Coordinates of C-alpha atoms and ligand atoms in Angstrom, one line a residue:
X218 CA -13.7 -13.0 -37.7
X219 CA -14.2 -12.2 -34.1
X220 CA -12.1 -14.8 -31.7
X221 CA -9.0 -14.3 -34.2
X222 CA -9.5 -10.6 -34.4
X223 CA -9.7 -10.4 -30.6
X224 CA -6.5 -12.3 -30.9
X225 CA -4.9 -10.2 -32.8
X226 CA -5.7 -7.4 -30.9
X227 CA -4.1 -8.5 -28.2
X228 CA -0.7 -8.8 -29.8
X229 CA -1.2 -5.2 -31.9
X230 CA -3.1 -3.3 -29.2
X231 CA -4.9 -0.7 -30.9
X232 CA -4.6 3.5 -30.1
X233 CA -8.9 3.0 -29.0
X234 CA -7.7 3.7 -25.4
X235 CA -10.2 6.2 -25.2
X236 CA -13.0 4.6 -23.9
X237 CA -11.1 1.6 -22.5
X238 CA -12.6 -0.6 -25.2
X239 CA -8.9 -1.5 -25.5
X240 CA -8.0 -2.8 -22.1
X241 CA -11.6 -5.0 -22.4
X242 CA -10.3 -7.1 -25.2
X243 CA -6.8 -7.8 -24.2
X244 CA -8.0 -9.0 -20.5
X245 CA -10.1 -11.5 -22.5
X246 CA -6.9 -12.8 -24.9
X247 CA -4.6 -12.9 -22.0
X248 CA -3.5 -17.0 -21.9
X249 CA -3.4 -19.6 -24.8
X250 CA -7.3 -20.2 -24.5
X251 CA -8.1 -17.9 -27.0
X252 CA -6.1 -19.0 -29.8
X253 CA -8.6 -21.3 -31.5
X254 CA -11.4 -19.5 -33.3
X255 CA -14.5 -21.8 -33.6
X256 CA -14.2 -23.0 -30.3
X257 CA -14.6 -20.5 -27.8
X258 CA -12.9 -21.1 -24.8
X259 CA -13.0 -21.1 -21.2
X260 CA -11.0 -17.9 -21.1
X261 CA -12.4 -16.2 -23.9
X262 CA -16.5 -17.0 -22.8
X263 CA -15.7 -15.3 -19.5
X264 CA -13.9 -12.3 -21.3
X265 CA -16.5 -11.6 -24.2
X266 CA -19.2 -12.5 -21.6
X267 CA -17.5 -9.7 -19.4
X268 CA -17.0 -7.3 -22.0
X269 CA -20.5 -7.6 -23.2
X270 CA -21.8 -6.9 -20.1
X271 CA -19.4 -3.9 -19.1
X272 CA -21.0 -3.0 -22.4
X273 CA -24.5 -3.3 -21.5
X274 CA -24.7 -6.8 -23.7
X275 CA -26.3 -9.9 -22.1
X276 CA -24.8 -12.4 -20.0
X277 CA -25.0 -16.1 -20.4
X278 CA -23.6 -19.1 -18.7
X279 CA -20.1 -20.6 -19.2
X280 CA -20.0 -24.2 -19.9
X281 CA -17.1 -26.0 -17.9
X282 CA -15.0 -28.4 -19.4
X283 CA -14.8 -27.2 -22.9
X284 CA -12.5 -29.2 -25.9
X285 CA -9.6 -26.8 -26.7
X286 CA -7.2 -27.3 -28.9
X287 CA -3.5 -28.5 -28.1
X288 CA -2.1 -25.5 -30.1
X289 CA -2.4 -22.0 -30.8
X290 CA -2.5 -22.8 -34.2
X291 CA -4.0 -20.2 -36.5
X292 CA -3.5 -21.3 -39.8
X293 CA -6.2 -23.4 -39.4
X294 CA -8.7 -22.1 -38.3
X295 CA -7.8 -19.0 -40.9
X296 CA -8.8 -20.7 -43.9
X297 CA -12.6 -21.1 -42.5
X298 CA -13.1 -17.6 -41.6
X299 CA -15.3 -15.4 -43.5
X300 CA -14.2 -12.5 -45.3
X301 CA -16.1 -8.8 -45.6
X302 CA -16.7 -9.2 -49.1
X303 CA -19.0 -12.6 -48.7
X304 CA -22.4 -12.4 -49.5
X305 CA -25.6 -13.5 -47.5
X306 CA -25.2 -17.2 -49.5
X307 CA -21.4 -17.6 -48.7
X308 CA -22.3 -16.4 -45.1
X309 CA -24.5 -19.0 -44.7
X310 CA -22.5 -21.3 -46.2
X311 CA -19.9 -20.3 -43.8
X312 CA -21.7 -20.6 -40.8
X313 CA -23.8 -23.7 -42.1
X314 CA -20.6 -25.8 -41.9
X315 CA -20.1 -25.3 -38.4
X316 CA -23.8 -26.3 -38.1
X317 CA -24.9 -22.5 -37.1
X318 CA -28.1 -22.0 -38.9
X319 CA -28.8 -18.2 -41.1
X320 CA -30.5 -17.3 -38.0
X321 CA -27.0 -17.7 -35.6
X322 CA -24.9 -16.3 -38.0
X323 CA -27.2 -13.0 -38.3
X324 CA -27.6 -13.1 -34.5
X325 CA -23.6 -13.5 -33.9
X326 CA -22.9 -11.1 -36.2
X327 CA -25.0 -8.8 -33.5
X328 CA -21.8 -8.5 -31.8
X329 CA -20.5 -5.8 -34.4
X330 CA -22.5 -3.7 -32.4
X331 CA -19.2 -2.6 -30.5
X332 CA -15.9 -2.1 -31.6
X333 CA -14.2 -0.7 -35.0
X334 CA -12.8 -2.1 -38.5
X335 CA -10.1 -0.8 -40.6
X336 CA -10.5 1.0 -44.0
X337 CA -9.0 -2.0 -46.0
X338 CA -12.1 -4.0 -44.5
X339 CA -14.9 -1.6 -46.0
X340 CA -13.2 0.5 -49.2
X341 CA -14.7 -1.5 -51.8
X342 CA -18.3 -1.6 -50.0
X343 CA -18.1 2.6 -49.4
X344 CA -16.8 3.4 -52.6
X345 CA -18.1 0.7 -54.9
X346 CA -21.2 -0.7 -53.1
X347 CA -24.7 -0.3 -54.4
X348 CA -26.5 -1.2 -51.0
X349 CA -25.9 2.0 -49.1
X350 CA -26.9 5.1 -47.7
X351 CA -24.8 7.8 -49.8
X352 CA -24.5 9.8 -46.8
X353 CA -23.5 6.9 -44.6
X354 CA -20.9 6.6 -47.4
X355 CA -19.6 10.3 -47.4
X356 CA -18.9 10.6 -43.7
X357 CA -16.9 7.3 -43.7
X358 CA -14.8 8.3 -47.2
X359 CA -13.5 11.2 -45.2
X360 CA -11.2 8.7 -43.1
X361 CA -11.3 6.1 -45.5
X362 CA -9.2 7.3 -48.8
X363 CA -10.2 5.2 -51.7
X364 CA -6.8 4.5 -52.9
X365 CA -4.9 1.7 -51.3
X366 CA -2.8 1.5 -48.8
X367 CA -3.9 5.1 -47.9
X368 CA -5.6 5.0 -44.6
X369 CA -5.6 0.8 -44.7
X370 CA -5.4 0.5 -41.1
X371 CA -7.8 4.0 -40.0
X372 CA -10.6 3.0 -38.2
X373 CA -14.3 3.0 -38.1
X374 CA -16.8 2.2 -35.6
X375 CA -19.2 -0.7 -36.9
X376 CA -21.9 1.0 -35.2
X377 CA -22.4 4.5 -36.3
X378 CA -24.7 5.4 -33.6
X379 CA -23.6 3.8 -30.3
X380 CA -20.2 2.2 -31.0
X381 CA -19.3 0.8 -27.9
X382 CA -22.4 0.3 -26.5
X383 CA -24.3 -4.0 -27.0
X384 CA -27.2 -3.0 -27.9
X385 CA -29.8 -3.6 -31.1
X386 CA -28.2 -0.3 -33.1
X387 CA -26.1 -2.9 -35.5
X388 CA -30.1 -4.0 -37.0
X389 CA -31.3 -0.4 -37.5
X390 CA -28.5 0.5 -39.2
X391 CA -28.7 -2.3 -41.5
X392 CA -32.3 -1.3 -42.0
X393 CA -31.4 2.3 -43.0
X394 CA -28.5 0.9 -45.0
X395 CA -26.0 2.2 -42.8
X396 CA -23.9 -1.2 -42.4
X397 CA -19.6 -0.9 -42.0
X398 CA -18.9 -3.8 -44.8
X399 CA -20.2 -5.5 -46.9
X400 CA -20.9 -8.5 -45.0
X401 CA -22.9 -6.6 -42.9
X402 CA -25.0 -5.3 -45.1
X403 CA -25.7 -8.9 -46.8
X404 CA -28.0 -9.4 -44.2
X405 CA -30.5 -6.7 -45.1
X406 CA -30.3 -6.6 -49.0
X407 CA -33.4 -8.0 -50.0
X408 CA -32.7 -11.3 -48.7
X409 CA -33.8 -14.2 -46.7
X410 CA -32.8 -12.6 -43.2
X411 CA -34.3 -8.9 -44.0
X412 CA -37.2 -10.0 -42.1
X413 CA -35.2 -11.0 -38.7
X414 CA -32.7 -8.2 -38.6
X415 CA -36.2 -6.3 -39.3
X416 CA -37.2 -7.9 -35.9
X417 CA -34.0 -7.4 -34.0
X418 CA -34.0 -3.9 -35.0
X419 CA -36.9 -3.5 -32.8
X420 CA -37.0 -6.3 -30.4
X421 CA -34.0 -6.3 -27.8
X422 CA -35.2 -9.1 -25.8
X423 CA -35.6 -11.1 -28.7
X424 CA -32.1 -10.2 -30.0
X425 CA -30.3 -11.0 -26.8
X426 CA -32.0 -14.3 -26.6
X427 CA -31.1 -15.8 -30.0
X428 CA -27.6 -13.9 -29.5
X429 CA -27.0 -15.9 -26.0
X430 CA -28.5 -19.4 -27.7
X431 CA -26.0 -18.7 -30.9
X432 CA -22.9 -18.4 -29.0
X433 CA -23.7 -21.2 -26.1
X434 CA -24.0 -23.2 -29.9
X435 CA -20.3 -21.6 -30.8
X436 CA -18.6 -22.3 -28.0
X437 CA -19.3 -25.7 -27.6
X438 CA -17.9 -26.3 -31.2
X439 CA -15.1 -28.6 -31.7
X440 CA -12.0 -27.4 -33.0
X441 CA -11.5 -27.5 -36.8
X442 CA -10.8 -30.9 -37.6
X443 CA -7.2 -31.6 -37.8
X444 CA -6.5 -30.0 -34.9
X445 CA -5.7 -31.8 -31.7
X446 CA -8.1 -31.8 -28.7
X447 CA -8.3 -32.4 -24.9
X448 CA -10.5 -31.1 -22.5
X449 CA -8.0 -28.8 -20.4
X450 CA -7.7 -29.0 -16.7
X451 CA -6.4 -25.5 -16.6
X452 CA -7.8 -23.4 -19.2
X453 CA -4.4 -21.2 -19.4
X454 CA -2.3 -24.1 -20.2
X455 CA -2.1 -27.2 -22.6
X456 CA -2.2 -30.7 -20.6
X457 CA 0.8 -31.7 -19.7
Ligands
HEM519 C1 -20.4 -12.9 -40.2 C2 -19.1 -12.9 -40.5 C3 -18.1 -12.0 -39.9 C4 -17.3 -11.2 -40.6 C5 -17.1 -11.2 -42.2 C6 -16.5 -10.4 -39.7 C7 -15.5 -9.6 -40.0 C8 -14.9 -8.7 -39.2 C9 -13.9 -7.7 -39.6 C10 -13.4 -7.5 -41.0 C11 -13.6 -7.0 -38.5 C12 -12.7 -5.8 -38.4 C13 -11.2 -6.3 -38.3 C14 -10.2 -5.2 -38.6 O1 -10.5 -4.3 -39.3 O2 -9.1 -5.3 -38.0 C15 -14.4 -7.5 -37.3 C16 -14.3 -7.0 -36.1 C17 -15.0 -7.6 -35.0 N1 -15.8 -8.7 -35.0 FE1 -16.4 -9.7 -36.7 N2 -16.9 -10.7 -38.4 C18 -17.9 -11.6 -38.5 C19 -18.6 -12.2 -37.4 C20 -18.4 -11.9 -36.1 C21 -18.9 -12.6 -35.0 C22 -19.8 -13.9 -35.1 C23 -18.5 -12.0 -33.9 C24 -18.7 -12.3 -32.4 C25 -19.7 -13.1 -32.0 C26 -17.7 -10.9 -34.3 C27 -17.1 -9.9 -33.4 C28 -16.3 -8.9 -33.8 C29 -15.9 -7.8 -32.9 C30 -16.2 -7.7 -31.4 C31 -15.1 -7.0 -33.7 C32 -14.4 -5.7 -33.2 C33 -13.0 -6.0 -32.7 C34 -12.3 -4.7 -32.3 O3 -12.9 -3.6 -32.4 O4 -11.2 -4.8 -32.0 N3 -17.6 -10.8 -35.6 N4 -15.1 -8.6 -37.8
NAG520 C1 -14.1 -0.5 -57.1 O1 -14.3 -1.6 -58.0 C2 -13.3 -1.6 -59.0 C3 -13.7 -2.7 -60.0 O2 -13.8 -3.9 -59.3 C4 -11.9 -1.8 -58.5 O3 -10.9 -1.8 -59.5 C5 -11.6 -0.6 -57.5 O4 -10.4 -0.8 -56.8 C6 -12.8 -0.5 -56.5 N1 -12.6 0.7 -55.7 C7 -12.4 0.7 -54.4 C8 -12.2 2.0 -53.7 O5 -12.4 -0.3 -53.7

């Protein structure tokens, strides 16, 4: 999921140089603020919030005083994070226990609009799912072998049309089956969301609203429980 993925891109900077994309995500994992997934931080609000908007996303404001954890501590928040392979009922599920509703989690997940996965992420849903355009499935087998580890770590934009640009793209291509994994694709497969990613697809300023309201919800979040909390003076460093 997104906060640790941003994470770990910032220890494993990617080759995406290209279009900068790169330098975006590491300015916002720069500090300790980033390290705990559900709650957003400090840090990590003003980073996505500028990366969305170098992007053309929308902007939102960023609550002061957040709970952060005491630690960077991974593990975790790892064990709640959904996987590609979920369905729409385990997304929910996922999401429901962090009281985001179906409606956040299909907004949130929005933000694949930009940025790439690896092969490993989307093999079984190009090769062996049912729900997809064939020739959707074609283009991306070409960089995506079938047999693992071949190509594991190639990437893929999640947005075949305008990768790096926060926009509504993400919903049409759900709508014309062209969704990266599997997860994605959940949300349009003749389930209970069809109808709002059928909404998002064509309704920007309806998108950006719900996506703003979902992620002022996720970033005020506590921690996972078991992790120590205080409300950090500095967001770069733990109380001392
Ligand atoms: C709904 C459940 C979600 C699942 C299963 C999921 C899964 C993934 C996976 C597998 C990747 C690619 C990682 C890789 O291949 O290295 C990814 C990337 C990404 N995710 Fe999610 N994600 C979810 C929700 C979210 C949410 C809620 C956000 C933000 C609000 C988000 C933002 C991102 C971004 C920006 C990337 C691209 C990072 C990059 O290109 O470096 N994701 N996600
Ligand atoms: C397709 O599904 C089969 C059966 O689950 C599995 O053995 C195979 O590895 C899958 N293929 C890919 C490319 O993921």
């Amino acid at each position: 999921m997104p906060w640790r993925r941003l994470l770990r891109r910032h220890h494993r900077p990617r080759s995406t140089g290209r279009h900068g994309y790169g330098t975006y995500i590491q300015s916002m994992t720069v500090g300790t603020c980033t390290a705990v997934f559900w709650s957003l931080t400090m840090l990590g609000l003003i980073g996505i919030r500028t990366l969305f908007l170098q992007l053309g996303g929308p902007s939102w404001p960023v609550p002061l005083g957040q709970r952060d954890s005491t630690t960077a501590s991974l593990n975790a928040a790892n064990s709640d994070i959904p996987t590609p392979d979920y369905n729409l009922d385990q997304l929910i599920a996922a999401f429901n226990k962090h009281q985001l509703s179906p409606r956040d989690m299909t907004a949130l997940s929005g933000a694949h609009t930009i940025g790439y996965s690896q092969c490993l992420n989307f093999r079984d849903h190009i090769y062996n799912g049912t729900n997809i355009d064939p020739v959707f499935a074609t283009l991306r087998k070409r960089t995506c072998p079938a047999q693992a580890p071949n190509g594991d770590t190639n990437l893929a934009p999640f947005d075949v049309q305008t990768a790096l640009v926060f926009d509504i793209a993400y919903y049409s291509n759900l709508v014309t089956k062209r969704g990266l994994l599997n997860s994605d694709q959940e949300l349009f497969n003749g389930g209970s969301q069809d109808a709002l990613v059928s909404q998002y697809a064509t309704n920007p300023a309806l998108f950006a609203t719900d996506f703003v309201a979902a992620i002022i919800k996720m970033s005020n979040l506590s921690p996972p429980p078991g992790i120590p909390t205080e409300i950090r003076r500095n967001c770069r460093v733990v109380n001392s």
